[in-house]
mmCIF file of C-alpha atoms in Angstrom:
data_model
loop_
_atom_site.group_PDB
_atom_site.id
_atom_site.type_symbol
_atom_site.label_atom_id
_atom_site.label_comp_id
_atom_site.label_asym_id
_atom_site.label_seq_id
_atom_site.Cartn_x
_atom_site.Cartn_y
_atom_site.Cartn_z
ATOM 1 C CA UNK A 16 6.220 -146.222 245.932
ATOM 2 C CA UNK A 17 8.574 -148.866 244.502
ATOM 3 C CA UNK A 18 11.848 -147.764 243.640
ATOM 4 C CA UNK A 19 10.868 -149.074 239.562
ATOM 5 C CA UNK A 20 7.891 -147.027 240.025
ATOM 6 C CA UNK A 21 9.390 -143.987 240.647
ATOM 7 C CA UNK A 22 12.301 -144.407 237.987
ATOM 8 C CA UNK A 23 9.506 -144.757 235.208
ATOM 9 C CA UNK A 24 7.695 -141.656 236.366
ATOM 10 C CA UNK A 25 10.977 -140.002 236.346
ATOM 11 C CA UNK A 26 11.780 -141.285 233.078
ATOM 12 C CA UNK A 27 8.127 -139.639 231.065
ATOM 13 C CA UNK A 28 9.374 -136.424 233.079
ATOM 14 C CA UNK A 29 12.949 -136.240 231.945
ATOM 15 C CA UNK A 30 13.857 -138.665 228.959
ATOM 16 C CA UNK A 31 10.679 -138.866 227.352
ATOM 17 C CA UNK A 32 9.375 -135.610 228.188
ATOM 18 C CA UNK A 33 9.074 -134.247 224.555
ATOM 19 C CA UNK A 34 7.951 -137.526 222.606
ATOM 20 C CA UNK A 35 5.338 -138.905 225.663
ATOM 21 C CA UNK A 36 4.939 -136.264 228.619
ATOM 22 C CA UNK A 37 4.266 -133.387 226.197
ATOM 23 C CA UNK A 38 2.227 -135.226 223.632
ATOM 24 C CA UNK A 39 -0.067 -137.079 226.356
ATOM 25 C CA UNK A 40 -0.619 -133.249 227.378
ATOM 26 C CA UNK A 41 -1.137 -132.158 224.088
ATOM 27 C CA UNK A 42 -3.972 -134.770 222.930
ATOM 28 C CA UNK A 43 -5.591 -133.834 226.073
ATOM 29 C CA UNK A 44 -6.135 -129.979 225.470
ATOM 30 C CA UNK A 45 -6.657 -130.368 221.647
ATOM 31 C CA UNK A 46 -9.779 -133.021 222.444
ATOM 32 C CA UNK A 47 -10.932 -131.774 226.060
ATOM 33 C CA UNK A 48 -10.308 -135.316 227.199
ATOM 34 C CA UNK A 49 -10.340 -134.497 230.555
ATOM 35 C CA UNK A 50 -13.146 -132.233 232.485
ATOM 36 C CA UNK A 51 -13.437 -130.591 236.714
ATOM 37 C CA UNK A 52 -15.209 -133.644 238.242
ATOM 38 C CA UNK A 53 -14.635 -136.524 236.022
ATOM 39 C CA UNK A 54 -14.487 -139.904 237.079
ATOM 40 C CA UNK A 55 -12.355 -142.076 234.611
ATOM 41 C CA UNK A 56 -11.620 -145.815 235.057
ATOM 42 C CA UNK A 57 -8.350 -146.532 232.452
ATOM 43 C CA UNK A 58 -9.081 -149.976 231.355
ATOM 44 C CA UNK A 59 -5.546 -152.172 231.360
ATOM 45 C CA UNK A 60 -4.592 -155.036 229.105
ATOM 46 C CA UNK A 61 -1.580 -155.421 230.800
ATOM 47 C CA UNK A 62 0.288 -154.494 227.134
ATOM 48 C CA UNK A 63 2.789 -151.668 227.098
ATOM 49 C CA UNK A 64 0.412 -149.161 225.917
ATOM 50 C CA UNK A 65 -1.537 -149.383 228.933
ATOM 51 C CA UNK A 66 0.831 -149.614 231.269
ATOM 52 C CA UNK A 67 2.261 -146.516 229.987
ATOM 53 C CA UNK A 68 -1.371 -144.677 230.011
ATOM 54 C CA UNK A 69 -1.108 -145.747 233.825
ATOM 55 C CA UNK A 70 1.734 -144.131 234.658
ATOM 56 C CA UNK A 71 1.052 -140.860 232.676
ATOM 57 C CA UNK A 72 -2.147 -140.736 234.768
ATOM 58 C CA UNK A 73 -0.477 -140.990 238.252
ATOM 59 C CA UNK A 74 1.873 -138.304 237.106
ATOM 60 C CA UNK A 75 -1.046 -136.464 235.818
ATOM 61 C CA UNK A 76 -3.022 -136.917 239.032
ATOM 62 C CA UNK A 77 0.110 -134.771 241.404
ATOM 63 C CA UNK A 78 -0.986 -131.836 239.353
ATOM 64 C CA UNK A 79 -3.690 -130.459 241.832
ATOM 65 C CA UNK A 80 -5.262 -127.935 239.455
ATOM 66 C CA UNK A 81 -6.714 -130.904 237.559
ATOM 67 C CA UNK A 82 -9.976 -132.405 239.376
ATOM 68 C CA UNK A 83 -10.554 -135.085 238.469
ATOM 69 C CA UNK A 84 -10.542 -139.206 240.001
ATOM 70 C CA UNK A 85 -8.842 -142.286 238.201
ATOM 71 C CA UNK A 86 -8.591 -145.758 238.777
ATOM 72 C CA UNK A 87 -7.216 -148.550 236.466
ATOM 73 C CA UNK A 88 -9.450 -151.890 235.885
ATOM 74 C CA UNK A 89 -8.833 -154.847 233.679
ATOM 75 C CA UNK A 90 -10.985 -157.578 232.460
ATOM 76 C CA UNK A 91 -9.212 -160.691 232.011
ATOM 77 C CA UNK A 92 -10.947 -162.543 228.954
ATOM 78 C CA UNK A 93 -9.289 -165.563 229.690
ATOM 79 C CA UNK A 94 -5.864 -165.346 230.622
ATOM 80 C CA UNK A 95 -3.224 -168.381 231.120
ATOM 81 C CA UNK A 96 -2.185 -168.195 234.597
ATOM 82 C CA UNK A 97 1.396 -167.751 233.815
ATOM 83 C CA UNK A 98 0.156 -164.389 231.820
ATOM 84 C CA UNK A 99 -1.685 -163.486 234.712
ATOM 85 C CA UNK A 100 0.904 -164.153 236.936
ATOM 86 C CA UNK A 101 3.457 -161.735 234.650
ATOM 87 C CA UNK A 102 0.319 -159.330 234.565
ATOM 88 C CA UNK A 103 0.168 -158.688 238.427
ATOM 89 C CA UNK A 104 3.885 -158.938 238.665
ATOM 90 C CA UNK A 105 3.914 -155.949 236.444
ATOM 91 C CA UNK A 106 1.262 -153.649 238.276
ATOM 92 C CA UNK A 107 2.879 -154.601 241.400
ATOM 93 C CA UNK A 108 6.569 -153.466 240.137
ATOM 94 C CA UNK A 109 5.031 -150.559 238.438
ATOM 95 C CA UNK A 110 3.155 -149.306 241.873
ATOM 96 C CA UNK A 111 -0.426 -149.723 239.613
ATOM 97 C CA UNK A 112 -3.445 -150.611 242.074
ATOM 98 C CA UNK A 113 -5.333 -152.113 239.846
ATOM 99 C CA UNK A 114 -8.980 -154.094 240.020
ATOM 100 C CA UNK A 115 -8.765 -156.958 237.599
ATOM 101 C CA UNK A 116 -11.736 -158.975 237.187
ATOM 102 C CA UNK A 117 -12.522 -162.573 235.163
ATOM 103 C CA UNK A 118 -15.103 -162.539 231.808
ATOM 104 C CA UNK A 119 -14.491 -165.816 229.380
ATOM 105 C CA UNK A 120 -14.992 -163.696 226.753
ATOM 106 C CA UNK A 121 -12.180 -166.001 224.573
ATOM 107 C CA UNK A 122 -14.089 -168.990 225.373
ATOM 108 C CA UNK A 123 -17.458 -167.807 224.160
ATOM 109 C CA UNK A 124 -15.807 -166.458 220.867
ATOM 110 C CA UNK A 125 -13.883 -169.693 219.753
ATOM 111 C CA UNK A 126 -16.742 -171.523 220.299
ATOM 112 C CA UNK A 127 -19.400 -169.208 218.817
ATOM 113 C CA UNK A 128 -16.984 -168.575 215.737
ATOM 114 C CA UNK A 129 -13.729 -170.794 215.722
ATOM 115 C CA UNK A 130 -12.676 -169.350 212.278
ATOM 116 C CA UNK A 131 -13.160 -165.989 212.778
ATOM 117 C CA UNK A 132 -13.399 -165.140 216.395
ATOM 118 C CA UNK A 133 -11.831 -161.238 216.496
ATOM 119 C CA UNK A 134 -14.412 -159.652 215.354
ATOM 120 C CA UNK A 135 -17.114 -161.264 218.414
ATOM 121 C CA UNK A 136 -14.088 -161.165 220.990
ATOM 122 C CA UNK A 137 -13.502 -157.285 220.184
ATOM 123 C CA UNK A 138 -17.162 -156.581 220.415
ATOM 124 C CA UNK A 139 -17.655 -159.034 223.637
ATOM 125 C CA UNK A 140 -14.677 -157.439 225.219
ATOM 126 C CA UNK A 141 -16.024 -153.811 224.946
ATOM 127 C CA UNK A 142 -19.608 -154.843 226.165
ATOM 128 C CA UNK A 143 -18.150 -156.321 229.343
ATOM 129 C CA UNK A 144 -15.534 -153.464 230.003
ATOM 130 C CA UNK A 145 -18.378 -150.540 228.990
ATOM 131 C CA UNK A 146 -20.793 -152.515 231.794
ATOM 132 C CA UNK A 147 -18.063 -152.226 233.999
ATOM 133 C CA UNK A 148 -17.144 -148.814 233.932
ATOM 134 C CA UNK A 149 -20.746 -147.726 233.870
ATOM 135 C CA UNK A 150 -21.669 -150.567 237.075
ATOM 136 C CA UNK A 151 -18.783 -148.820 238.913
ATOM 137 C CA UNK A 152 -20.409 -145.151 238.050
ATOM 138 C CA UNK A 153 -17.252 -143.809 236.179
ATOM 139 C CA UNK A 154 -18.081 -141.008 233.602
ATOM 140 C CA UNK A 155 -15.648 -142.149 231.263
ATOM 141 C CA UNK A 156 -12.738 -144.867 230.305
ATOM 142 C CA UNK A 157 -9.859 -144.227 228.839
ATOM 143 C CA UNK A 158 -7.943 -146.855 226.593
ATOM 144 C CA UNK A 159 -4.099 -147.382 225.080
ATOM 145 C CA UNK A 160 -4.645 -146.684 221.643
ATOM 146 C CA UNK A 161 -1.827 -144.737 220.076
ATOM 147 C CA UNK A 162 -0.652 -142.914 216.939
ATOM 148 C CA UNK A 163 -0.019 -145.937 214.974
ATOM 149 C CA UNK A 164 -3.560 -147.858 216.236
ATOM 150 C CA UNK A 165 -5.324 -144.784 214.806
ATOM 151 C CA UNK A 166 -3.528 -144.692 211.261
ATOM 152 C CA UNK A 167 -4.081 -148.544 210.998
ATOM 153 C CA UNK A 168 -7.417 -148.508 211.574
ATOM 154 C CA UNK A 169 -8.440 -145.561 209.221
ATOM 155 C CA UNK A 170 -6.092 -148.448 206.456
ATOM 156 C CA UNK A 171 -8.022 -151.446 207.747
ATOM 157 C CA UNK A 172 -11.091 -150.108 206.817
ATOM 158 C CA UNK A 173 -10.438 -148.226 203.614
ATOM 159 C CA UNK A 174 -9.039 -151.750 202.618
ATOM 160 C CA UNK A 175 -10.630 -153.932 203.998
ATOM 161 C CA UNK A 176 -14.560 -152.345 204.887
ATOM 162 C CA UNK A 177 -14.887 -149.723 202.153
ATOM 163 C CA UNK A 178 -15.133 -146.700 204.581
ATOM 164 C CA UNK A 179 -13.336 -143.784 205.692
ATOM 165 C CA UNK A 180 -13.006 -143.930 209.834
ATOM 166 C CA UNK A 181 -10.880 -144.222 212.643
ATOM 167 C CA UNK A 182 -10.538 -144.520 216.222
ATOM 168 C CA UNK A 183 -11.158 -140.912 217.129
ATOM 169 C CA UNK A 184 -9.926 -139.333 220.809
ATOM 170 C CA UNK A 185 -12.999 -138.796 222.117
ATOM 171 C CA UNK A 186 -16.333 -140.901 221.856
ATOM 172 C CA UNK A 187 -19.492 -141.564 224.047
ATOM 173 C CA UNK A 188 -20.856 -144.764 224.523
ATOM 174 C CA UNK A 189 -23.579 -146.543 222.675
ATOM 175 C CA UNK A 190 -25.522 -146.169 226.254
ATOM 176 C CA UNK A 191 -24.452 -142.477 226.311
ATOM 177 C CA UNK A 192 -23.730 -142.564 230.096
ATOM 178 C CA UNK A 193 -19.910 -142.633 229.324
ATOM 179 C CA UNK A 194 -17.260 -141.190 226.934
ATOM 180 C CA UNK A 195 -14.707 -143.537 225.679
ATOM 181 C CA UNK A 196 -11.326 -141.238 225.567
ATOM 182 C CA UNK A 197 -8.059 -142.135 223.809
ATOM 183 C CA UNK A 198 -4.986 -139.341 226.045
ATOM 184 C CA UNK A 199 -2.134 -141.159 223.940
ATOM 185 C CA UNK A 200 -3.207 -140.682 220.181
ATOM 186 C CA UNK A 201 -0.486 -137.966 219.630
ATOM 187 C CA UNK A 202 2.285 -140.627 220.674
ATOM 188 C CA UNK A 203 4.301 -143.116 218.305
ATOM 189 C CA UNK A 204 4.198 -146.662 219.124
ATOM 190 C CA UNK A 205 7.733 -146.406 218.494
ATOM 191 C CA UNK A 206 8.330 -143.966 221.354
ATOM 192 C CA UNK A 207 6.253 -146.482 223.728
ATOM 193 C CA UNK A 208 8.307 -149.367 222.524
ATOM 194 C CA UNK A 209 11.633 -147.554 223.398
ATOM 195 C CA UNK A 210 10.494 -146.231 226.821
ATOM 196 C CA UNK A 211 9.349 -150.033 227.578
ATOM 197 C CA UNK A 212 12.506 -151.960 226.608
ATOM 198 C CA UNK A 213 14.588 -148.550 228.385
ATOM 199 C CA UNK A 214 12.340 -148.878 231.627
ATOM 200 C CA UNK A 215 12.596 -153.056 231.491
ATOM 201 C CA UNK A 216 8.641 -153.171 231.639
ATOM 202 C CA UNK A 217 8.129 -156.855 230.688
ATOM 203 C CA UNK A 218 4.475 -156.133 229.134
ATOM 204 C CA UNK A 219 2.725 -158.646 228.259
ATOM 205 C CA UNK A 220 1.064 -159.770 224.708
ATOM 206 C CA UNK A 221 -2.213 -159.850 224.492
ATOM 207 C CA UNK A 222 -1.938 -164.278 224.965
ATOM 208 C CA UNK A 223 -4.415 -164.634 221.849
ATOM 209 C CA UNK A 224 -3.189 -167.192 219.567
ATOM 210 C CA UNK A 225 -4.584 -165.365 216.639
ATOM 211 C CA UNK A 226 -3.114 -161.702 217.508
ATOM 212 C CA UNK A 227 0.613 -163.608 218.796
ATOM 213 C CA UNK A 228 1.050 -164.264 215.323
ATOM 214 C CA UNK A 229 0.107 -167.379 214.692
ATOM 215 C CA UNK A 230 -2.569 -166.523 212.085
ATOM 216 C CA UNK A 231 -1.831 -162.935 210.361
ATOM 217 C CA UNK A 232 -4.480 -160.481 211.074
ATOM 218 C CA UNK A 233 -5.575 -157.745 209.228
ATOM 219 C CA UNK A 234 -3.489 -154.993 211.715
ATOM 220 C CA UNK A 235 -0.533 -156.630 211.003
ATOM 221 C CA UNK A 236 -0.650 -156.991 207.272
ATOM 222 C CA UNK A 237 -1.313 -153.324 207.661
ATOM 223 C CA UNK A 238 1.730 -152.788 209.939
ATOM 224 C CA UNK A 239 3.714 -154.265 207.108
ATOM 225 C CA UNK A 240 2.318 -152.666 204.383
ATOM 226 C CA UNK A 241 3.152 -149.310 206.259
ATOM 227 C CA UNK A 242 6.521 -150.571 207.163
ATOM 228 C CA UNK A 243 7.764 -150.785 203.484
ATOM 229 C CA UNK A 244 6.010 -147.598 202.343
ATOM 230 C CA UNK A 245 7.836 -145.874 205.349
ATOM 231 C CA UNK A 246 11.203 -147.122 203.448
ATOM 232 C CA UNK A 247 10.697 -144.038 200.592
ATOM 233 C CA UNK A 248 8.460 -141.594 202.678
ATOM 234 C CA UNK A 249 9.533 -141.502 206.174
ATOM 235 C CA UNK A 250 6.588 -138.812 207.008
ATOM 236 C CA UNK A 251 3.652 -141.655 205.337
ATOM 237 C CA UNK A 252 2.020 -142.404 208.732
ATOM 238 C CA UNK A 253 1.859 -138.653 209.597
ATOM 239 C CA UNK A 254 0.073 -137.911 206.338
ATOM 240 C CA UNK A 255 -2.424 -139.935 206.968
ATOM 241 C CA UNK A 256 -3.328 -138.974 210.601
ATOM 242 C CA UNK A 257 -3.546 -135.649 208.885
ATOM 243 C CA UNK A 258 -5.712 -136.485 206.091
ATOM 244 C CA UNK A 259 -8.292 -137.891 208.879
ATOM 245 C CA UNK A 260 -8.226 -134.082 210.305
ATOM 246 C CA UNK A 261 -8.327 -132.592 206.773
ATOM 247 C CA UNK A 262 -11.424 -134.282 204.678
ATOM 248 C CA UNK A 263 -12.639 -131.675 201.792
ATOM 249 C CA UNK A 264 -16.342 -133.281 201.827
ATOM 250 C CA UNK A 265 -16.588 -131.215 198.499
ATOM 251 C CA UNK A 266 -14.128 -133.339 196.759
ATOM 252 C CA UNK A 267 -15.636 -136.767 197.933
ATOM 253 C CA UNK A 268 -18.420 -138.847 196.322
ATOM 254 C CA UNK A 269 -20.159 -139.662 199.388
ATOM 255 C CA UNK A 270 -20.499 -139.463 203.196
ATOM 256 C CA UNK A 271 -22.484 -140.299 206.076
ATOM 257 C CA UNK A 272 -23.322 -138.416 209.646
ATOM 258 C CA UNK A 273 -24.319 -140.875 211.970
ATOM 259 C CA UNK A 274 -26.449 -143.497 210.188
ATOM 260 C CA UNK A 275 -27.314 -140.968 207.435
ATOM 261 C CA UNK A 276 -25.993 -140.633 203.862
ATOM 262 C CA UNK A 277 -25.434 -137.368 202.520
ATOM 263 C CA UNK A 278 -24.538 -136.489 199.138
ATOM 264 C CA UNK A 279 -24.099 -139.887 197.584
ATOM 265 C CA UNK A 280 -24.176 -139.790 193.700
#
Protein backbone atom coordinates (compact mmCIF):
# COMPACT_ATOMS: atom_id res chain seq x y z
CA UNK A 1 0.00 0.00 0.00
CA UNK A 2 1.12 3.57 -0.76
CA UNK A 3 2.45 5.42 1.98
CA UNK A 4 -0.82 8.25 1.24
CA UNK A 5 -2.92 5.28 1.39
CA UNK A 6 -2.14 4.19 4.56
CA UNK A 7 -2.01 7.79 6.21
CA UNK A 8 -5.78 8.28 5.11
CA UNK A 9 -6.83 4.96 6.57
CA UNK A 10 -5.02 5.98 9.60
CA UNK A 11 -6.54 9.25 9.61
CA UNK A 12 -10.76 7.75 9.59
CA UNK A 13 -9.20 5.51 12.50
CA UNK A 14 -7.66 8.16 14.67
CA UNK A 15 -8.66 11.86 13.71
CA UNK A 16 -11.88 11.27 12.29
CA UNK A 17 -12.86 8.38 14.21
CA UNK A 18 -15.95 9.97 15.96
CA UNK A 19 -17.37 12.27 13.05
CA UNK A 20 -16.63 9.46 9.95
CA UNK A 21 -15.37 5.96 11.36
CA UNK A 22 -18.17 5.78 13.95
CA UNK A 23 -20.96 7.27 11.92
CA UNK A 24 -20.14 5.09 8.65
CA UNK A 25 -20.61 2.21 11.38
CA UNK A 26 -23.54 3.59 12.73
CA UNK A 27 -25.69 4.08 9.36
CA UNK A 28 -24.73 0.62 8.69
CA UNK A 29 -26.36 -1.19 11.79
CA UNK A 30 -29.35 1.27 12.00
CA UNK A 31 -30.28 0.32 8.04
CA UNK A 32 -28.74 -3.36 7.77
CA UNK A 33 -26.75 -2.02 4.86
CA UNK A 34 -24.55 -4.69 4.83
CA UNK A 35 -25.54 -8.66 4.94
CA UNK A 36 -23.07 -12.46 5.29
CA UNK A 37 -22.50 -12.96 1.52
CA UNK A 38 -23.08 -9.73 -0.16
CA UNK A 39 -21.49 -8.69 -3.15
CA UNK A 40 -21.35 -4.78 -3.40
CA UNK A 41 -19.73 -2.82 -6.27
CA UNK A 42 -19.26 1.09 -4.70
CA UNK A 43 -19.78 3.12 -7.74
CA UNK A 44 -16.94 6.16 -7.83
CA UNK A 45 -17.29 9.62 -9.29
CA UNK A 46 -13.99 10.35 -8.47
CA UNK A 47 -15.56 13.38 -5.99
CA UNK A 48 -14.53 13.39 -2.36
CA UNK A 49 -17.50 11.63 -1.19
CA UNK A 50 -16.60 8.63 -2.98
CA UNK A 51 -13.31 8.50 -2.48
CA UNK A 52 -13.95 8.62 1.11
CA UNK A 53 -16.75 5.68 0.84
CA UNK A 54 -13.62 3.80 -0.72
CA UNK A 55 -11.48 4.02 1.88
CA UNK A 56 -14.06 3.35 4.71
CA UNK A 57 -14.73 0.12 2.78
CA UNK A 58 -11.08 -1.16 2.67
CA UNK A 59 -10.91 -0.42 6.34
CA UNK A 60 -14.18 -2.08 6.70
CA UNK A 61 -13.10 -5.11 4.67
CA UNK A 62 -9.79 -6.02 7.54
CA UNK A 63 -12.62 -6.70 9.89
CA UNK A 64 -12.96 -10.54 9.19
CA UNK A 65 -16.25 -11.07 11.02
CA UNK A 66 -17.92 -9.14 8.20
CA UNK A 67 -18.47 -11.43 4.93
CA UNK A 68 -18.92 -9.82 2.58
CA UNK A 69 -16.93 -8.80 -1.20
CA UNK A 70 -16.41 -5.13 -2.58
CA UNK A 71 -15.07 -3.66 -5.49
CA UNK A 72 -15.20 0.03 -6.68
CA UNK A 73 -16.38 0.83 -10.48
CA UNK A 74 -16.89 4.11 -12.20
CA UNK A 75 -18.60 5.08 -15.32
CA UNK A 76 -17.06 7.91 -16.96
CA UNK A 77 -20.00 9.90 -18.74
CA UNK A 78 -17.71 11.82 -20.61
CA UNK A 79 -14.81 12.99 -18.92
CA UNK A 80 -12.04 15.62 -20.26
CA UNK A 81 -8.91 13.78 -20.32
CA UNK A 82 -7.17 16.07 -18.00
CA UNK A 83 -10.15 15.06 -15.37
CA UNK A 84 -9.51 11.66 -16.13
CA UNK A 85 -6.06 11.93 -15.86
CA UNK A 86 -6.51 13.68 -12.08
CA UNK A 87 -9.19 10.81 -11.60
CA UNK A 88 -6.67 7.83 -11.94
CA UNK A 89 -3.97 9.85 -10.35
CA UNK A 90 -6.19 9.88 -7.36
CA UNK A 91 -7.15 6.04 -7.12
CA UNK A 92 -3.64 5.32 -7.77
CA UNK A 93 -2.32 7.65 -4.71
CA UNK A 94 -5.19 6.50 -2.68
CA UNK A 95 -4.27 2.54 -3.28
CA UNK A 96 -8.17 2.27 -4.94
CA UNK A 97 -8.24 -0.61 -7.70
CA UNK A 98 -10.76 0.57 -9.44
CA UNK A 99 -12.63 -0.59 -12.96
CA UNK A 100 -13.59 2.57 -14.76
CA UNK A 101 -15.43 2.19 -17.85
CA UNK A 102 -16.61 4.89 -20.85
CA UNK A 103 -20.73 5.69 -21.41
CA UNK A 104 -21.34 9.27 -23.35
CA UNK A 105 -24.01 9.70 -21.27
CA UNK A 106 -23.19 13.86 -21.36
CA UNK A 107 -23.24 13.74 -24.99
CA UNK A 108 -26.61 12.10 -25.42
CA UNK A 109 -28.15 14.55 -22.77
CA UNK A 110 -26.96 17.97 -24.30
CA UNK A 111 -28.08 16.92 -27.38
CA UNK A 112 -31.41 15.29 -26.45
CA UNK A 113 -32.13 18.38 -24.07
CA UNK A 114 -29.49 21.29 -24.31
CA UNK A 115 -31.56 23.47 -21.86
CA UNK A 116 -32.26 21.20 -19.37
CA UNK A 117 -30.02 18.23 -19.53
CA UNK A 118 -29.76 17.11 -15.49
CA UNK A 119 -32.63 15.65 -15.20
CA UNK A 120 -31.90 12.90 -18.54
CA UNK A 121 -28.07 12.81 -17.49
CA UNK A 122 -29.10 11.76 -13.76
CA UNK A 123 -31.53 9.22 -15.04
CA UNK A 124 -29.02 8.01 -18.02
CA UNK A 125 -26.26 7.81 -15.53
CA UNK A 126 -28.14 5.45 -13.09
CA UNK A 127 -29.43 3.16 -15.99
CA UNK A 128 -25.87 2.57 -17.18
CA UNK A 129 -24.28 2.17 -13.61
CA UNK A 130 -27.54 -0.18 -12.35
CA UNK A 131 -26.72 -2.42 -15.80
CA UNK A 132 -23.39 -2.52 -14.66
CA UNK A 133 -23.56 -3.65 -11.31
CA UNK A 134 -26.25 -6.15 -12.18
CA UNK A 135 -23.96 -7.40 -15.70
CA UNK A 136 -21.10 -7.89 -13.17
CA UNK A 137 -23.60 -10.03 -10.72
CA UNK A 138 -23.12 -7.69 -7.62
CA UNK A 139 -26.12 -7.81 -5.14
CA UNK A 140 -25.92 -4.33 -4.40
CA UNK A 141 -24.07 -0.73 -5.04
CA UNK A 142 -23.34 1.53 -2.76
CA UNK A 143 -23.09 5.40 -3.55
CA UNK A 144 -21.50 8.80 -1.77
CA UNK A 145 -24.46 10.46 -0.73
CA UNK A 146 -24.12 12.11 2.64
CA UNK A 147 -25.98 13.96 5.41
CA UNK A 148 -26.30 17.12 3.59
CA UNK A 149 -27.34 15.26 -0.05
CA UNK A 150 -30.20 13.72 1.96
CA UNK A 151 -31.55 17.04 3.67
CA UNK A 152 -31.27 18.81 0.20
CA UNK A 153 -33.09 16.56 -1.55
CA UNK A 154 -36.09 16.11 0.92
CA UNK A 155 -35.87 20.69 0.23
CA UNK A 156 -35.59 20.24 -3.52
CA UNK A 157 -38.59 18.49 -3.73
CA UNK A 158 -40.84 20.07 -1.15
CA UNK A 159 -39.86 23.25 -3.21
CA UNK A 160 -39.46 22.53 -6.13
CA UNK A 161 -41.79 18.97 -6.94
CA UNK A 162 -44.52 19.32 -4.32
CA UNK A 163 -43.61 16.06 -2.41
CA UNK A 164 -42.26 14.88 0.71
CA UNK A 165 -39.05 12.36 -0.11
CA UNK A 166 -35.57 11.80 0.11
CA UNK A 167 -32.73 9.74 -0.71
CA UNK A 168 -33.28 7.01 1.83
CA UNK A 169 -30.18 4.45 3.00
CA UNK A 170 -31.41 1.61 1.65
CA UNK A 171 -33.36 0.97 -1.73
CA UNK A 172 -33.76 -1.92 -4.32
CA UNK A 173 -33.63 -1.42 -7.79
CA UNK A 174 -36.37 -0.81 -10.26
CA UNK A 175 -35.20 -4.47 -11.66
CA UNK A 176 -35.25 -5.74 -8.03
CA UNK A 177 -32.05 -7.83 -8.53
CA UNK A 178 -30.04 -5.16 -6.53
CA UNK A 179 -30.29 -2.80 -3.49
CA UNK A 180 -28.97 0.62 -3.94
CA UNK A 181 -27.30 1.43 -0.29
CA UNK A 182 -26.18 4.86 0.95
CA UNK A 183 -23.15 3.69 4.36
CA UNK A 184 -22.35 7.58 4.69
CA UNK A 185 -25.85 9.27 5.34
CA UNK A 186 -25.02 9.80 9.10
CA UNK A 187 -21.85 11.96 8.02
CA UNK A 188 -21.66 15.89 7.42
CA UNK A 189 -20.37 17.04 4.22
CA UNK A 190 -18.52 19.29 6.32
CA UNK A 191 -16.61 16.50 8.08
CA UNK A 192 -15.76 15.01 4.43
CA UNK A 193 -14.62 18.38 3.28
CA UNK A 194 -12.17 18.74 6.28
CA UNK A 195 -10.78 15.17 6.11
CA UNK A 196 -10.17 15.90 2.18
CA UNK A 197 -8.34 19.26 2.33
CA UNK A 198 -6.43 17.54 5.87
CA UNK A 199 -5.55 14.28 3.80
CA UNK A 200 -4.56 16.58 0.44
CA UNK A 201 -7.07 14.34 -1.66
CA UNK A 202 -7.29 16.52 -4.82
CA UNK A 203 -10.99 15.17 -5.71
CA UNK A 204 -12.23 16.03 -8.51
CA UNK A 205 -15.63 18.04 -9.54
CA UNK A 206 -17.95 16.40 -11.20
CA UNK A 207 -16.46 18.43 -14.89
CA UNK A 208 -20.26 19.32 -15.77
CA UNK A 209 -20.51 22.79 -16.83
CA UNK A 210 -23.93 23.07 -15.38
CA UNK A 211 -23.12 21.49 -11.75
CA UNK A 212 -19.31 23.64 -11.76
CA UNK A 213 -21.35 26.53 -11.37
CA UNK A 214 -21.75 27.97 -14.33
CA UNK A 215 -25.58 27.81 -14.40
CA UNK A 216 -27.10 27.60 -10.65
CA UNK A 217 -28.89 24.44 -10.06
CA UNK A 218 -31.53 23.71 -7.91
CA UNK A 219 -28.96 21.85 -5.08
CA UNK A 220 -27.15 24.77 -4.84
CA UNK A 221 -29.81 27.38 -4.42
CA UNK A 222 -30.77 24.94 -1.74
CA UNK A 223 -27.23 24.84 -0.25
CA UNK A 224 -27.61 28.57 0.08
CA UNK A 225 -30.83 28.83 1.30
CA UNK A 226 -29.67 26.38 4.15
CA UNK A 227 -26.50 28.26 4.58
CA UNK A 228 -28.25 31.52 5.78
CA UNK A 229 -30.92 29.74 7.83
CA UNK A 230 -27.94 27.89 9.57
CA UNK A 231 -26.78 31.64 10.59
CA UNK A 232 -29.82 31.75 13.53
CA UNK A 233 -30.36 27.90 14.04
CA UNK A 234 -27.17 26.11 13.92
CA UNK A 235 -29.12 22.59 14.54
CA UNK A 236 -31.65 23.49 11.04
CA UNK A 237 -30.16 20.68 8.88
CA UNK A 238 -30.46 18.16 11.78
CA UNK A 239 -34.14 18.98 12.20
CA UNK A 240 -34.91 18.17 9.12
CA UNK A 241 -33.14 14.77 8.72
CA UNK A 242 -35.23 14.15 11.77
CA UNK A 243 -38.48 15.23 10.57
CA UNK A 244 -37.91 12.63 7.52
CA UNK A 245 -37.67 9.83 10.46
CA UNK A 246 -40.58 11.40 12.40
CA UNK A 247 -43.78 11.92 9.87
CA UNK A 248 -47.21 11.89 12.06
CA UNK A 249 -49.30 10.60 8.86
CA UNK A 250 -52.29 11.67 11.17
CA UNK A 251 -51.43 15.25 10.97
CA UNK A 252 -50.85 15.32 7.09
CA UNK A 253 -53.40 15.89 4.29
CA UNK A 254 -52.20 13.27 2.10
CA UNK A 255 -49.75 10.44 1.30
CA UNK A 256 -48.84 7.82 -0.99
CA UNK A 257 -47.26 4.04 -0.57
CA UNK A 258 -45.73 3.14 -3.62
CA UNK A 259 -47.85 4.45 -6.52
CA UNK A 260 -50.94 4.56 -4.24
CA UNK A 261 -52.68 7.52 -2.56
CA UNK A 262 -53.98 7.12 0.75
CA UNK A 263 -55.99 9.44 2.64
CA UNK A 264 -56.06 12.40 0.32
CA UNK A 265 -58.90 14.91 1.17
Amino acid sequence: MSNKGELVLESIRTTYRKKIWSKFIKGIKDFNLIEDGDKIAVGVSGGKDSLLLCKLFQELKKDRSKNFEVAFISMNPGFGSMDMEQFKKNLEELDIPCEIFDANVWEVAFREDPDNPCFLCAKMRRGVLYNKVEELGYNKLALGHHFDDVVETAMINMFYAGTVKTMIPKVSSTSGKMAVIRPLVYIKEKDIISYTQRNEIKAMSCGCPIESGKVDSKRREIKNLLAELEKTNSNVKQSIFNSLKNINIDYVMGYTKGNKNKGEI
